[in-house]
Each structure stands twice: as C-alpha cells, then as structure tokens.
mmCIF file of C-alpha atoms and ligand atoms in Angstrom:
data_model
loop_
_atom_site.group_PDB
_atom_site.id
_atom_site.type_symbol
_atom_site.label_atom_id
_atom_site.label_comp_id
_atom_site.label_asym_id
_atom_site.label_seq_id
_atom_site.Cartn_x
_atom_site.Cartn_y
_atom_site.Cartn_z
ATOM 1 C CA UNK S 30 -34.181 -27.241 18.324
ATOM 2 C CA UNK S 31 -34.802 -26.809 14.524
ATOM 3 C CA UNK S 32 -34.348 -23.079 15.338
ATOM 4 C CA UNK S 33 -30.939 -23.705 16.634
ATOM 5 C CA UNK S 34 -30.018 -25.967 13.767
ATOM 6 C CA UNK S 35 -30.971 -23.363 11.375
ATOM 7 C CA UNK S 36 -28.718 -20.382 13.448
ATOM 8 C CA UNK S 37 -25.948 -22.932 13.054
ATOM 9 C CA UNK S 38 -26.159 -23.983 9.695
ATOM 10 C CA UNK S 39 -26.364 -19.833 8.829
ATOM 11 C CA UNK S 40 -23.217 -19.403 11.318
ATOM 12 C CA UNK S 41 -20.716 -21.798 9.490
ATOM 13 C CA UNK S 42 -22.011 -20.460 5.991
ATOM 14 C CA UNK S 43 -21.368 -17.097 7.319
ATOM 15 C CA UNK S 44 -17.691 -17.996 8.951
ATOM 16 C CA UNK S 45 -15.632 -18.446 5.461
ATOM 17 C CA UNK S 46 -17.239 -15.094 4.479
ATOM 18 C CA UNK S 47 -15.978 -13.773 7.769
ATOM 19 C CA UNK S 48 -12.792 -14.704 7.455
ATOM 20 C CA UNK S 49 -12.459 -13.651 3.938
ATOM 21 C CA UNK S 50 -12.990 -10.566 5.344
ATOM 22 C CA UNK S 51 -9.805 -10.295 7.629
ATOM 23 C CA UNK S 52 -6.893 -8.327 5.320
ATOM 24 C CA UNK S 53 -2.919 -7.960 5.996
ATOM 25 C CA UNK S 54 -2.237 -4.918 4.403
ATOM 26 C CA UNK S 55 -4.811 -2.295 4.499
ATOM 27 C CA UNK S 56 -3.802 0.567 2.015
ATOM 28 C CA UNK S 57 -6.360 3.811 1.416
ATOM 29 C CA UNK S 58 -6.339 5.371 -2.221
ATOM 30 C CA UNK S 59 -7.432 8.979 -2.249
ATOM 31 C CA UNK S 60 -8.919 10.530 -5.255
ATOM 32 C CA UNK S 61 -8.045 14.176 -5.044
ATOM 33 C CA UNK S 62 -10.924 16.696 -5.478
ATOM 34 C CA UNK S 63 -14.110 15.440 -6.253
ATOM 35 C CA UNK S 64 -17.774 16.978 -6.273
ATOM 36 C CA UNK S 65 -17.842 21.028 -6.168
ATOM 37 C CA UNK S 66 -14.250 20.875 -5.994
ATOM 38 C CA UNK S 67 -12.836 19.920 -9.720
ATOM 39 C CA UNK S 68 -9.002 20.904 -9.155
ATOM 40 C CA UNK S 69 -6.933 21.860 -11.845
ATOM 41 C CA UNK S 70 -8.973 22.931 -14.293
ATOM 42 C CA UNK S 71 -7.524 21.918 -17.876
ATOM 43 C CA UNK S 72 -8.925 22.357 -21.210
ATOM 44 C CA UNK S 73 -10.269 19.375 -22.033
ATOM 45 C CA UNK S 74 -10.885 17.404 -18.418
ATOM 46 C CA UNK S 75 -10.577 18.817 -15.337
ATOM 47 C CA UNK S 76 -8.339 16.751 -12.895
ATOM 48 C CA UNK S 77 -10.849 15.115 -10.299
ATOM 49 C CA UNK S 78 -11.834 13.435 -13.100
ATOM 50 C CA UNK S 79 -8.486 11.779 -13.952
ATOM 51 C CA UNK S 80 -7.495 11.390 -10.197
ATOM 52 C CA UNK S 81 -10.823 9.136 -9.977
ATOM 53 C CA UNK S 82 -9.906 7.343 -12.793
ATOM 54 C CA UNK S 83 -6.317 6.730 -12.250
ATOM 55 C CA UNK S 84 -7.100 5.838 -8.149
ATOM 56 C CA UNK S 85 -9.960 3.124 -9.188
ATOM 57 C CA UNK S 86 -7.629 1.694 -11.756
ATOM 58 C CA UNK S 87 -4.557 1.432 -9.011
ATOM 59 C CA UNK S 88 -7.523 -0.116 -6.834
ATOM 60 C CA UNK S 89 -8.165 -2.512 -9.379
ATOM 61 C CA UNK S 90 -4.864 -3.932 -9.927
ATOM 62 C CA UNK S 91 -4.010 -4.317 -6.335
ATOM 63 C CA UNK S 92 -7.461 -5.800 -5.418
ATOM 64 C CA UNK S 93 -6.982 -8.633 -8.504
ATOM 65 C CA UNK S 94 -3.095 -9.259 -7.594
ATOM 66 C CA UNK S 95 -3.292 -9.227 -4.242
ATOM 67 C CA UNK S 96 -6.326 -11.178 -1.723
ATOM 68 C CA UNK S 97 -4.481 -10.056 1.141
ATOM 69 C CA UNK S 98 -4.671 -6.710 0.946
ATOM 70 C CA UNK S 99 -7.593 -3.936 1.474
ATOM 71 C CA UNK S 100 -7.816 -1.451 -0.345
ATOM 72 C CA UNK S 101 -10.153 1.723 0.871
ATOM 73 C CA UNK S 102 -11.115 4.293 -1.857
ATOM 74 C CA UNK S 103 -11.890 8.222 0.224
ATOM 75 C CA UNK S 104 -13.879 8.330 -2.580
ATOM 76 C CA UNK S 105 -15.343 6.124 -5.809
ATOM 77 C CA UNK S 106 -17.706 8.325 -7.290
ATOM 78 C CA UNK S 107 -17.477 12.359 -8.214
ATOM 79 C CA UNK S 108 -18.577 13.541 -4.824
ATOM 80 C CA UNK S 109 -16.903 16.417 -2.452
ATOM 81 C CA UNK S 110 -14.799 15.464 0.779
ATOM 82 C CA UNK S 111 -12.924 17.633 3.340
ATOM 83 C CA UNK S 112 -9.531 16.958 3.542
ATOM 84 C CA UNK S 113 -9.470 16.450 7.316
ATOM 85 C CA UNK S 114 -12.603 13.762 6.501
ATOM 86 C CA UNK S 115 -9.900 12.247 3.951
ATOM 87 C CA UNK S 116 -7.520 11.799 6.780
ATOM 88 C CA UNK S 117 -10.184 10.501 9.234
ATOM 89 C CA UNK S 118 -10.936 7.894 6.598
ATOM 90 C CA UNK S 119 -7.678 6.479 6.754
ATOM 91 C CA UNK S 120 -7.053 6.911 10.597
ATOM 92 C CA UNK S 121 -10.113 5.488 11.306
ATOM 93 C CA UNK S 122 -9.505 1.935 9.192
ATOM 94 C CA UNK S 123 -5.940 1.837 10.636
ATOM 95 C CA UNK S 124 -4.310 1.828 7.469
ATOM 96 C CA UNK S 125 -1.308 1.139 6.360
ATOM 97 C CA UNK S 126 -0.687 3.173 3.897
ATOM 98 C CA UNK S 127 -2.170 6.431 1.784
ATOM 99 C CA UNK S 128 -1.825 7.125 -1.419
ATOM 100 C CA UNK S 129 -3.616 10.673 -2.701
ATOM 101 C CA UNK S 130 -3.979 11.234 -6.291
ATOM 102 C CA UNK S 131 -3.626 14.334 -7.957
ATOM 103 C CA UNK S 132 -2.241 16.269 -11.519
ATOM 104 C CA UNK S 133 -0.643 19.256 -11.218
ATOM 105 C CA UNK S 134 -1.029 22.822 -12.814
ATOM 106 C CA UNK S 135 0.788 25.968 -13.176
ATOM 107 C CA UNK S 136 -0.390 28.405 -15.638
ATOM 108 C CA UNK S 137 2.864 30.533 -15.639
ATOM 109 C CA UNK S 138 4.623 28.097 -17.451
ATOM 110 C CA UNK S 139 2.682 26.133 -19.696
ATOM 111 C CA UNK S 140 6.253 24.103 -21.298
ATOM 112 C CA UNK S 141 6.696 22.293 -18.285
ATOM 113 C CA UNK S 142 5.538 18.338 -17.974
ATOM 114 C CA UNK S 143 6.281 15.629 -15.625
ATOM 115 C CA UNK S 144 5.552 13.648 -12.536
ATOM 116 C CA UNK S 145 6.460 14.655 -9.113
ATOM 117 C CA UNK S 146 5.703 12.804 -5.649
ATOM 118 C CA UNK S 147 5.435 14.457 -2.253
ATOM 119 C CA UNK S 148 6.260 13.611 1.308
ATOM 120 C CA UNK S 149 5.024 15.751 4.270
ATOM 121 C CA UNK S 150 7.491 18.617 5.457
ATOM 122 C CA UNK S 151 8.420 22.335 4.843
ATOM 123 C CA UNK S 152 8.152 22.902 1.046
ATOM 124 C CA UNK S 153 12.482 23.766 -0.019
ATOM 125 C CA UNK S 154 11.199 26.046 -3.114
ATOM 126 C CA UNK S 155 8.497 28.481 -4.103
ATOM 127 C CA UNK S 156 7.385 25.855 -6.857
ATOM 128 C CA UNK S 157 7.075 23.270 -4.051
ATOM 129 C CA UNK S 158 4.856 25.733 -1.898
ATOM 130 C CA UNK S 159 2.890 26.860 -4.837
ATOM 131 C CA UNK S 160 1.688 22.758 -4.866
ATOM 132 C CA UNK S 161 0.665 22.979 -1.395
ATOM 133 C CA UNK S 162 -1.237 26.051 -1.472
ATOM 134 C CA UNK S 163 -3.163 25.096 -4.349
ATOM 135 C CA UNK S 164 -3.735 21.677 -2.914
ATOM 136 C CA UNK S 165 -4.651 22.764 0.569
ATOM 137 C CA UNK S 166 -6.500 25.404 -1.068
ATOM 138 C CA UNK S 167 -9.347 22.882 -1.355
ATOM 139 C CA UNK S 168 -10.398 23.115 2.950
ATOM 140 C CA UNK S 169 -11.483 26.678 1.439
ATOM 141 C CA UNK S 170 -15.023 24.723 -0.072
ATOM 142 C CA UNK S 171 -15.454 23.142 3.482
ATOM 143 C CA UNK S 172 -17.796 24.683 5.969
ATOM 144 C CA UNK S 173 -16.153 25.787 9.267
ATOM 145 C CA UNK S 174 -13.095 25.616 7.640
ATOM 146 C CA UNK S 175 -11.083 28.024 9.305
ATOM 147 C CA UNK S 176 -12.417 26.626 12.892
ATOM 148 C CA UNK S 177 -11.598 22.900 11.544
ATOM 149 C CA UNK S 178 -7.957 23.943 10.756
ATOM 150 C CA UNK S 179 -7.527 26.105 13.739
ATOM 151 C CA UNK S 180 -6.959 29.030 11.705
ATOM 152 C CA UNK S 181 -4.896 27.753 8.619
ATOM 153 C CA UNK S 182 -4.750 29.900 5.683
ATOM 154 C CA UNK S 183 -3.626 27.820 2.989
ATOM 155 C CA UNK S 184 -2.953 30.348 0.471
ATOM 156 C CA UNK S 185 -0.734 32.617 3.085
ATOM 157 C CA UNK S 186 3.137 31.580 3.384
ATOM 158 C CA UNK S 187 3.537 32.302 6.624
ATOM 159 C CA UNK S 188 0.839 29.207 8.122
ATOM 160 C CA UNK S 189 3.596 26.865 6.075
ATOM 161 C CA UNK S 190 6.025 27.439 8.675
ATOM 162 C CA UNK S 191 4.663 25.027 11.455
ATOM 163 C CA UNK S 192 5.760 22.263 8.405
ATOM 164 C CA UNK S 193 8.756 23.019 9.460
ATOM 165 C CA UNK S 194 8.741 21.742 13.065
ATOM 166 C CA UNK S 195 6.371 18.824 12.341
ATOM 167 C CA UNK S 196 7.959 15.591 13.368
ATOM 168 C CA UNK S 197 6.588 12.652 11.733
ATOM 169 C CA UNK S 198 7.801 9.052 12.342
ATOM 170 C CA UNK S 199 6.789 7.887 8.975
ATOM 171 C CA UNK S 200 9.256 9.768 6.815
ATOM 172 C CA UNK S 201 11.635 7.312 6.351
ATOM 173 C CA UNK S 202 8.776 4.966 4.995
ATOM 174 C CA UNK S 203 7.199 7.136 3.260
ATOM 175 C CA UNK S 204 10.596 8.699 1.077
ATOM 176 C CA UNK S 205 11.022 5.088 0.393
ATOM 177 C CA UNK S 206 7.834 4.773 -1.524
ATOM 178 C CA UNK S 207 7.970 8.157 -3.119
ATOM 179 C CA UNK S 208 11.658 7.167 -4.574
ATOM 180 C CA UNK S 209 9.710 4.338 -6.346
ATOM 181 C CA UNK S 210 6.894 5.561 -7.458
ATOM 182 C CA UNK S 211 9.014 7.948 -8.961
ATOM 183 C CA UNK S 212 11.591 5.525 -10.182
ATOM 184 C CA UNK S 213 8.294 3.540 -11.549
ATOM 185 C CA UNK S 214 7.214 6.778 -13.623
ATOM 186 C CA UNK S 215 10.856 6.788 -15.410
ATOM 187 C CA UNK S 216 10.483 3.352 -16.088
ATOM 188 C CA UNK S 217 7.349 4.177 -17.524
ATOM 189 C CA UNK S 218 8.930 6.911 -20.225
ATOM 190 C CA UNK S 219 7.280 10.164 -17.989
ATOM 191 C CA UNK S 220 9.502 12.771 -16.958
ATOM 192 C CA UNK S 221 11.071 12.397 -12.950
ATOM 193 C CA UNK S 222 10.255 15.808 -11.492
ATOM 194 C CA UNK S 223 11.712 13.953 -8.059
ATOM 195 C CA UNK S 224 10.654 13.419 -5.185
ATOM 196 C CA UNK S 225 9.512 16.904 -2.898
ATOM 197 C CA UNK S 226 8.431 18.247 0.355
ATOM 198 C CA UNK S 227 5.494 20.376 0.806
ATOM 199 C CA UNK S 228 2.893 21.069 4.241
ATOM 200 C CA UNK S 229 0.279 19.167 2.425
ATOM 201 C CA UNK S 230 -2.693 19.248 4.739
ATOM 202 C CA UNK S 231 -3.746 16.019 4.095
ATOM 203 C CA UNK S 232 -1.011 14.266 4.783
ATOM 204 C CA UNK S 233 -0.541 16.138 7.746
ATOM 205 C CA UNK S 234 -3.365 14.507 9.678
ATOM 206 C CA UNK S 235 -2.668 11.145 8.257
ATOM 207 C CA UNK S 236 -0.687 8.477 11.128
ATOM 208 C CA UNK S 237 0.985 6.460 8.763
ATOM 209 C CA UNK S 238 3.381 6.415 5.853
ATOM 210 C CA UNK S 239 1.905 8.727 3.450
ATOM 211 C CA UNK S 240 2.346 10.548 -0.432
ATOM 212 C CA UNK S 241 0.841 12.814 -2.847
ATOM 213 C CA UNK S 242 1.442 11.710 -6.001
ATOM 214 C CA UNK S 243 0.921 14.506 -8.781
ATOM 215 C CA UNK S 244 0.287 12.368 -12.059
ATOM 216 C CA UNK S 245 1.442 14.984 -14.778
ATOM 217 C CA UNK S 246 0.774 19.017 -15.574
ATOM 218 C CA UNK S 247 -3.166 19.587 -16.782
ATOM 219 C CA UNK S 248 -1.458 22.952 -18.179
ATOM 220 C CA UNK S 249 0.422 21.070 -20.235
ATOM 221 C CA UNK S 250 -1.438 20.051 -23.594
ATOM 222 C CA UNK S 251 0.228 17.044 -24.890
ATOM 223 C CA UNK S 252 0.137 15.750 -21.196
ATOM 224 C CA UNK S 253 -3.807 16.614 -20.299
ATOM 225 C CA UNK S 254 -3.989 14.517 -23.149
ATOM 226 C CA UNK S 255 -2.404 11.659 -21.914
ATOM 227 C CA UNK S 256 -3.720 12.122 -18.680
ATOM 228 C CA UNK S 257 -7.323 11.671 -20.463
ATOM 229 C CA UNK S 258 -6.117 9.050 -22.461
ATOM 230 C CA UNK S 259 -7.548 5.492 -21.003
ATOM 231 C CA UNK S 260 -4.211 3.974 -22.587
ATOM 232 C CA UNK S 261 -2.203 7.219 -20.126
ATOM 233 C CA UNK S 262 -4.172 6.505 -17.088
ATOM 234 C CA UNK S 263 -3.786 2.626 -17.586
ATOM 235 C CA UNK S 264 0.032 3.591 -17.587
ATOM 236 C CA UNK S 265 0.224 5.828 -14.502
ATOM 237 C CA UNK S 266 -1.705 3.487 -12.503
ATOM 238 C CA UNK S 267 0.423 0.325 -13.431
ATOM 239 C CA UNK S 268 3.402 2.711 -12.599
ATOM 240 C CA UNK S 269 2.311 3.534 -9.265
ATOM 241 C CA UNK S 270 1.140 -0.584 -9.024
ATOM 242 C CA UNK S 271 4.649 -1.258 -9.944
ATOM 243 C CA UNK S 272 5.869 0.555 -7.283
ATOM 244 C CA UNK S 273 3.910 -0.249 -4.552
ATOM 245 C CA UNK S 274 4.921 -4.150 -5.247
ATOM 246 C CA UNK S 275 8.481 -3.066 -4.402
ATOM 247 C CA UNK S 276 7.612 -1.317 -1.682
ATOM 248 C CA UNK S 277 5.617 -3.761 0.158
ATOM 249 C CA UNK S 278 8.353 -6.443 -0.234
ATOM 250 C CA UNK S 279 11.232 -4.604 0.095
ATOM 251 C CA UNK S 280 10.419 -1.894 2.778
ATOM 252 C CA UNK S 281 6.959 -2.851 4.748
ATOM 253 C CA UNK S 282 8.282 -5.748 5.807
ATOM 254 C CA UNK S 283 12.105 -4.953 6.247
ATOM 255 C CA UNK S 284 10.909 -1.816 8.225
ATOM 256 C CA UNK S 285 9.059 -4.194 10.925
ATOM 257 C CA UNK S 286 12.013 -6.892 10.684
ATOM 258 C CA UNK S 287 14.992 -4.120 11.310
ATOM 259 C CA UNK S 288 12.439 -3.560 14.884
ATOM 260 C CA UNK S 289 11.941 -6.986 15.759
ATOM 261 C CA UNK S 290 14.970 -8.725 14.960
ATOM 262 C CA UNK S 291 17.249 -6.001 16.820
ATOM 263 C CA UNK S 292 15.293 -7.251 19.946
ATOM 264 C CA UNK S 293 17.049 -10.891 19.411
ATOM 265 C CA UNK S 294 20.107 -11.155 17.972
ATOM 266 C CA UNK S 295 21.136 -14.133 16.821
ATOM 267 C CA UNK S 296 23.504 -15.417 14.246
ATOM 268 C CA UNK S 297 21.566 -19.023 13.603
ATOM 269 C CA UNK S 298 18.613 -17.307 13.107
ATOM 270 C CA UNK S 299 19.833 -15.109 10.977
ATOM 271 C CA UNK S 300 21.455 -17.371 8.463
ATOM 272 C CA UNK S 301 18.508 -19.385 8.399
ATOM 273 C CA UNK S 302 16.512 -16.595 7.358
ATOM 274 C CA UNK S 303 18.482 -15.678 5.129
ATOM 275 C CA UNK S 304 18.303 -19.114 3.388
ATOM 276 C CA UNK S 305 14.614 -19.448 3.611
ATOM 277 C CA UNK S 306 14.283 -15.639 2.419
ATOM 278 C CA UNK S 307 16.124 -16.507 -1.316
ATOM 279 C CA UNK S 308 13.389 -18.457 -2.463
ATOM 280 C CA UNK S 309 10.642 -16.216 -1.703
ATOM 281 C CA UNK S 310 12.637 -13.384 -3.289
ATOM 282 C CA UNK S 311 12.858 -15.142 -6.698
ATOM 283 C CA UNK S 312 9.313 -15.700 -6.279
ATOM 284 C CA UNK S 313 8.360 -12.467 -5.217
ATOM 285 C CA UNK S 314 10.111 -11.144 -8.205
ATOM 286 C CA UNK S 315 7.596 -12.981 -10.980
ATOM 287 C CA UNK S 316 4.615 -10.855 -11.579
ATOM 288 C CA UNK S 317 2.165 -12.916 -9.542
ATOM 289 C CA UNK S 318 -0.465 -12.834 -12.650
ATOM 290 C CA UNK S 319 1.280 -15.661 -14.372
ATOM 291 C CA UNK S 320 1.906 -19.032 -12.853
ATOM 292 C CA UNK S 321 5.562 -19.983 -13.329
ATOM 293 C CA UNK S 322 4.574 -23.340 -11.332
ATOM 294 C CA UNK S 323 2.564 -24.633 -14.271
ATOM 295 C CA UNK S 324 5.689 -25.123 -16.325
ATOM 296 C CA UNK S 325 6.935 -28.652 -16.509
ATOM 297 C CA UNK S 326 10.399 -28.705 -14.715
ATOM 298 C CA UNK S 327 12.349 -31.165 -14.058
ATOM 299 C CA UNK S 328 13.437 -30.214 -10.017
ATOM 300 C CA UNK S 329 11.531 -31.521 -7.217
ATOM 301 C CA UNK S 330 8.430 -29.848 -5.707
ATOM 302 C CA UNK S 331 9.164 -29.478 -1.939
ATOM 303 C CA UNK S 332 6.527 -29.694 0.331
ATOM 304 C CA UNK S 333 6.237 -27.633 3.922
ATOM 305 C CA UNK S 334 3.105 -26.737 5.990
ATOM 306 C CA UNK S 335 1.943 -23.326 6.971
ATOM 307 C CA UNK S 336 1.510 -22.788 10.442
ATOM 308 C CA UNK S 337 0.552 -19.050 11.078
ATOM 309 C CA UNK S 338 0.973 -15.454 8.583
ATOM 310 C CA UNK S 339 2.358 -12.383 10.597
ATOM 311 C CA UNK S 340 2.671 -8.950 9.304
ATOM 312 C CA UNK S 341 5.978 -8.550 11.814
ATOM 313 C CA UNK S 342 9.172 -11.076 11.930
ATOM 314 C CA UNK S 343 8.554 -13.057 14.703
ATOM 315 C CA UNK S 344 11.586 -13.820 17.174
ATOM 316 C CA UNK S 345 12.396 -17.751 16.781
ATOM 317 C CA UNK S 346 11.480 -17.845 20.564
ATOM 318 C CA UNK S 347 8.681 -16.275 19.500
ATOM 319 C CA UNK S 348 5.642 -17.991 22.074
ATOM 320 C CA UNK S 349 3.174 -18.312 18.920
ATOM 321 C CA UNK S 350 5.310 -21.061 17.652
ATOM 322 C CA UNK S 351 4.159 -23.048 20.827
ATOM 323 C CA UNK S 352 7.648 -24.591 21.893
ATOM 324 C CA UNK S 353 8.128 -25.795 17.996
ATOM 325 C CA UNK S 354 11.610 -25.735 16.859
ATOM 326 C CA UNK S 355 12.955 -24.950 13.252
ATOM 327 C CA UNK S 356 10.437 -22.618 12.028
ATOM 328 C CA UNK S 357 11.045 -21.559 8.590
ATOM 329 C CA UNK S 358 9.440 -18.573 6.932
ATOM 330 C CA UNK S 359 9.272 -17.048 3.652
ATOM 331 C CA UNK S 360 7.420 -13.670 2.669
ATOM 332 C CA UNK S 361 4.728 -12.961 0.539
ATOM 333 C CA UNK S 362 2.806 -9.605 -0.100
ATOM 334 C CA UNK S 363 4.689 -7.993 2.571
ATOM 335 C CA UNK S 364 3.802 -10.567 5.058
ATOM 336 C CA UNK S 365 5.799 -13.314 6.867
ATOM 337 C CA UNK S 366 4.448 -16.614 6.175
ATOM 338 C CA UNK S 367 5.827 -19.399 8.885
ATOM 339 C CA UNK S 368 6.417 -22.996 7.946
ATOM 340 C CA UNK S 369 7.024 -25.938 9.632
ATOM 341 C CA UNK S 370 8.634 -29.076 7.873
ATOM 342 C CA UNK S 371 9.903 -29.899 4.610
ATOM 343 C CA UNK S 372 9.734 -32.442 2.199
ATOM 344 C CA UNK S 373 9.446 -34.014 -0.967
ATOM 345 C CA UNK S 374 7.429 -36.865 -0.035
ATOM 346 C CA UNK S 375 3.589 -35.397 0.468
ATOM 347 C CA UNK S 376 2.389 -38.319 2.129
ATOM 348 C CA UNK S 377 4.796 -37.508 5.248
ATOM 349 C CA UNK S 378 4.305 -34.120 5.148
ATOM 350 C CA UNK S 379 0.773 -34.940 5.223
ATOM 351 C CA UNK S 380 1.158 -36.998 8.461
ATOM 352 C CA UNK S 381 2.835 -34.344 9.851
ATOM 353 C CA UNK S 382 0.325 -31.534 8.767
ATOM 354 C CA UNK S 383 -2.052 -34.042 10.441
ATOM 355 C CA UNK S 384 -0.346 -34.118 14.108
ATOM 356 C CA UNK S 385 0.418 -30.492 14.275
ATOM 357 C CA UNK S 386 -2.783 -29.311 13.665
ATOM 358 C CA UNK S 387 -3.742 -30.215 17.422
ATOM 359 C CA UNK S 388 -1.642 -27.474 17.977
ATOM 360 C CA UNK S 389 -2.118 -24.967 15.025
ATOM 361 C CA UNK S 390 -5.829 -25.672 13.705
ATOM 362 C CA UNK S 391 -5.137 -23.940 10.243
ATOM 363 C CA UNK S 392 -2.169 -25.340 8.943
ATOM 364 C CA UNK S 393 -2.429 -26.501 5.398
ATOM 365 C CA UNK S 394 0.165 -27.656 3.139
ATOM 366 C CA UNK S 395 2.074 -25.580 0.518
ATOM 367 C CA UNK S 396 4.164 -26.566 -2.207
ATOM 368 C CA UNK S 397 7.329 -24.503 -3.897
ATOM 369 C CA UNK S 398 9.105 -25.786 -7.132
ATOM 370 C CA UNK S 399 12.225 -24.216 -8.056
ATOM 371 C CA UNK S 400 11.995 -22.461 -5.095
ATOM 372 C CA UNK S 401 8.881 -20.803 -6.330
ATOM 373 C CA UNK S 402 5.675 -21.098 -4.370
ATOM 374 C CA UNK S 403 2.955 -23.126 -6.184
ATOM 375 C CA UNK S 404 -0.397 -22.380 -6.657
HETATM 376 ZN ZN1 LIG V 11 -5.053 18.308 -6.651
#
C-alpha cells in the first residue's frame, strides 16, 4: 500500500514535467562543419567555429522567447557529423523546420561581402554551384561516403543535375523564410546577396521546409571580423531570430489555414476569424520580451477561456469543439489558440470556465487588454 502511495505521489510530480515536455513547433538548428571538418578556413577563425556560435545564440533566443517551441541543435559542441546523419536528426524528431548555418568563402575574389540564403534546387550560376560543391564537399570526411550517397561526387558538375528534377513540396515554405531571413539581414545593415538555389546535400534529405543560410564571406577581412566579433554574431543571430518570428506567424500557420479552411468554406466563419485574428496580430507584433499589459490603460481587460491549442485551423464543425458553438481563436507562436466566451466580468467567466471544464479538462482563463493578450 505505502509502495503504491509512493509510485503515485512520484507519478503526479513527474506529470507537469511531462507535459512541459510536449512542444508545438519543433525547429532543428544545424551548425555547419564541426570536428575534423573546420569549413572555410579564414585567417583568424575558421567557420565551424562561428556557425556554432551563431546557431547556439539563434537557439538561445528562440528557447527564452518562445516555451512552445523545441529547438534541436545537430550539434552543440565542436564535434564531426555526416551530412546524411544531419538530415536523419531532423527527420527523425519530425521537425518542423531546419535551419543550417554556414559562412561562405571564395578565394578568387577576396572584395566580395554579404549574406546569401539557399533553398534546395539546381544551382542558376557557377557562383551558386561553387557553394554547393564546397558545402557538399564535406560527405568527402565521412566513411563509406560514396556508398552512403549512392555514388555522388560533390565536387563533379555533372552529379548536380538530378537537382534539377528533384521535386520538393516544401519550396514554397521554405522561399518564404529565405526572403526573410534575407530581408532580416538588410534590416540589419549586411549586404542582401538574395536568396539562391543550389543541390545542397543536406537539404536534400531533409522532409520539411528547409535553408542554408551563409552568414557572410570568411575571405573577406573586415567581415571574418565581424563574423568573430561576439557583438557580429549577436547581430546575425537576432537577424535570423527576427525572421523566423515573421515566419512562424505569417506563413506556418497561414500555410496550414489556406489547407484546412479550403475544405469548409464559409463566409461566417470567415469574418469571424477575421475579427478575432486583429487582436492577436497587434499582439503578435510587440516583441514578446516586454509586457505591454503591465501598462496602466484605461480600456477594459476582456476575459475568455482557452479550450484547446492546435497547430492547424480547425473547421468550426470541427468535432474537437464537442458540439460547442462560437468558438473564437486567436494565434500565438504560430499556433491556433481556441476560446470559448468572453467577458469583462471574471466572476462569470469564471462560472463558465467552471461548467465547461466537464467537457474540456484544461481550460483556464486568459485575459487580453487592448486587444493584447495578458500575461
Ligand atoms: Zn559551410
């Protein structure tokens, strides 16, 4: 008997942990290079080094801003992994995203600075190719490498053409995020080398929306320095933040809702999600590290309870709303969060959070003020 008491006292200590546990948005942040394999080699730092740095720093942010979302490092520490192992990584924790980190190089033409972010496909220039082969140059440290990549030769032009035939049904996705990120680096005073193609191996194996983001030129002196710079790689990894924030609310979600809302069409629904999505916008808009709410303000505080959190729209037939009728939602880190109810008086709202949770166990109240969810 005690022995059971015990188990169940460790079981409901254990269950918040659990559930802690469970993530929305699972993005993996690849380090490019690592161990044996040091990359670009520049004169002061060679770039594994900075890709590390920059990819725990992007980590950081995301992991402090955002408790919904997981974020997988391929690697943390200087160590050596295939590129195939890199996509495996990211396959195998069903993410929803991949972002590899890298700095370019080209010895030729040591003048030339600036950021550039590939997408998977056939490279459209010599320049673009040159990327690639360096990059997938890398499988050359791996053992068995020719039998892993059935034969690939990454530094001969004619393997590149299969690129060219490659169908990939995350392009659209991933072009998005690769316009901002970009975007995010002009904002950020670094020179827009654009958005490219390129058969980059390891986003080739990768089944979801997927870039290669090269940070600057090592070649380049003033940049190697800034890419070594804490105050540079504090900058490129806010950049890349930056964009992944718009990307998550304006595309990850819109992207699932352009699906699901094409299966039901309906006009009431749709105006009422459009006036439930306004306030969520202006709050999605603050940088979630302040707390507008704690400003005194003169407007009401509405209250509404939160029934369930899906990563799709639902339909508003939708059988997880269990027969319940006017279901608002608003999003939130790329998620849609459904409400039921709405009020400025808490203690009703409280009744009513009270009778529906026979039905929905979980829902808690949540408060907005100037259309701005509290904290
Ligand atoms: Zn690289």
């Amino acid at each position: 008997m005690l022995r059971h008491m015990s188990l169940m006292v460790i079981l409901l200590l254990l269950l918040p942990a659990l559930r802690a546990e469970e993530k929305d948005f699972i993005l993996v942040i690849d380090a490019g290079h690592g161990g044996k394999d040091p990359g670009a080699r520049g004169s002061l730092i060679n770039e594994k080094v900075i890709n590390l740095s920059v990819a725990l720093k992007l980590g950081n942010l995301i992991s402090e801003n955002h408790d919904n979302i997981k974020v997988i490092y391929t690697r943390k520490t200087d160590r050596f992994i295939g590129l195939d192992e890199r996509a495996n990584i990211a396959n195998r924790s069903k993410a929803d995203l991949f972002i590899s980190i890298h700095a370019n190089a080209i010895e030729k033409a040591r003048h030339i600075s600036g950021t550039e972010t590939f997408i998977l496909g056939l490279a459209s220039s010599d320049e673009n190719l040159e990327v690639a082969k360096r990059e997938n140059s890398a499988i050359l440290l791996e053992e068995n490498y020719q039998q892993k990549y059935e034969n690939f030769d990454p530094n001969s032009s004619e393997s590149y053409i299969i690129f060219g035939f490659m169908q990939n049904g995350h392009m659209e996705q991933s072009i998005q995020f690769a316009s901002e990120i970009q975007k995010s680096f002009k904002g950020a005073k670094r020179n827009d080398r654009g958005v490219k193609q390129a058969g980059l191996l390891v986003l080739r194996k990768t089944g979801m929306p997927g870039v290669l983001i090269e940070l600057g030129f090592i070649t380049n002196g003033e940049e190697e320095r800034y890419m070594k710079s804490v105050d540079g790689q504090n900058k490129l990894a806010k950049a890349i933040y930056e964009a992944f924030r718009v990307y998550i609310h304006k595309y990850y979600v819109k992207q699932n809702a352009a699906t699901d809302s094409s299966k039901t069409p309906s006009k009431k629904n749709e105006t009422k999600a459009e006036t439930t999505r306004k306030p969520s916008a202006a709050a999605s808009s603050a940088p979630e590290t302040t707390s507008p709410a704690a400003e005194p303000s003169k407007k009401a505080v509405i209250y509404k309870i939160q029934i369930l959190t899906s990563k799709k729209k639902l339909p508003a037939n939708s059988r997880q709303f269990k027969g319940y009728k006017n279901v608002g939602f608003y999003e939130e880190n790329g998620l849609y969060k459904y409400t039921y109810g709405e009020s400025s008086d808490l203690a009703s709202i409280k009744a009513t959070c009270k009778k529906i949770q026979k039905d929905f166990k979980d829902a808690f109240i949540i408060a907005f003020k100037d259309g701005k969810k509290m904290k």
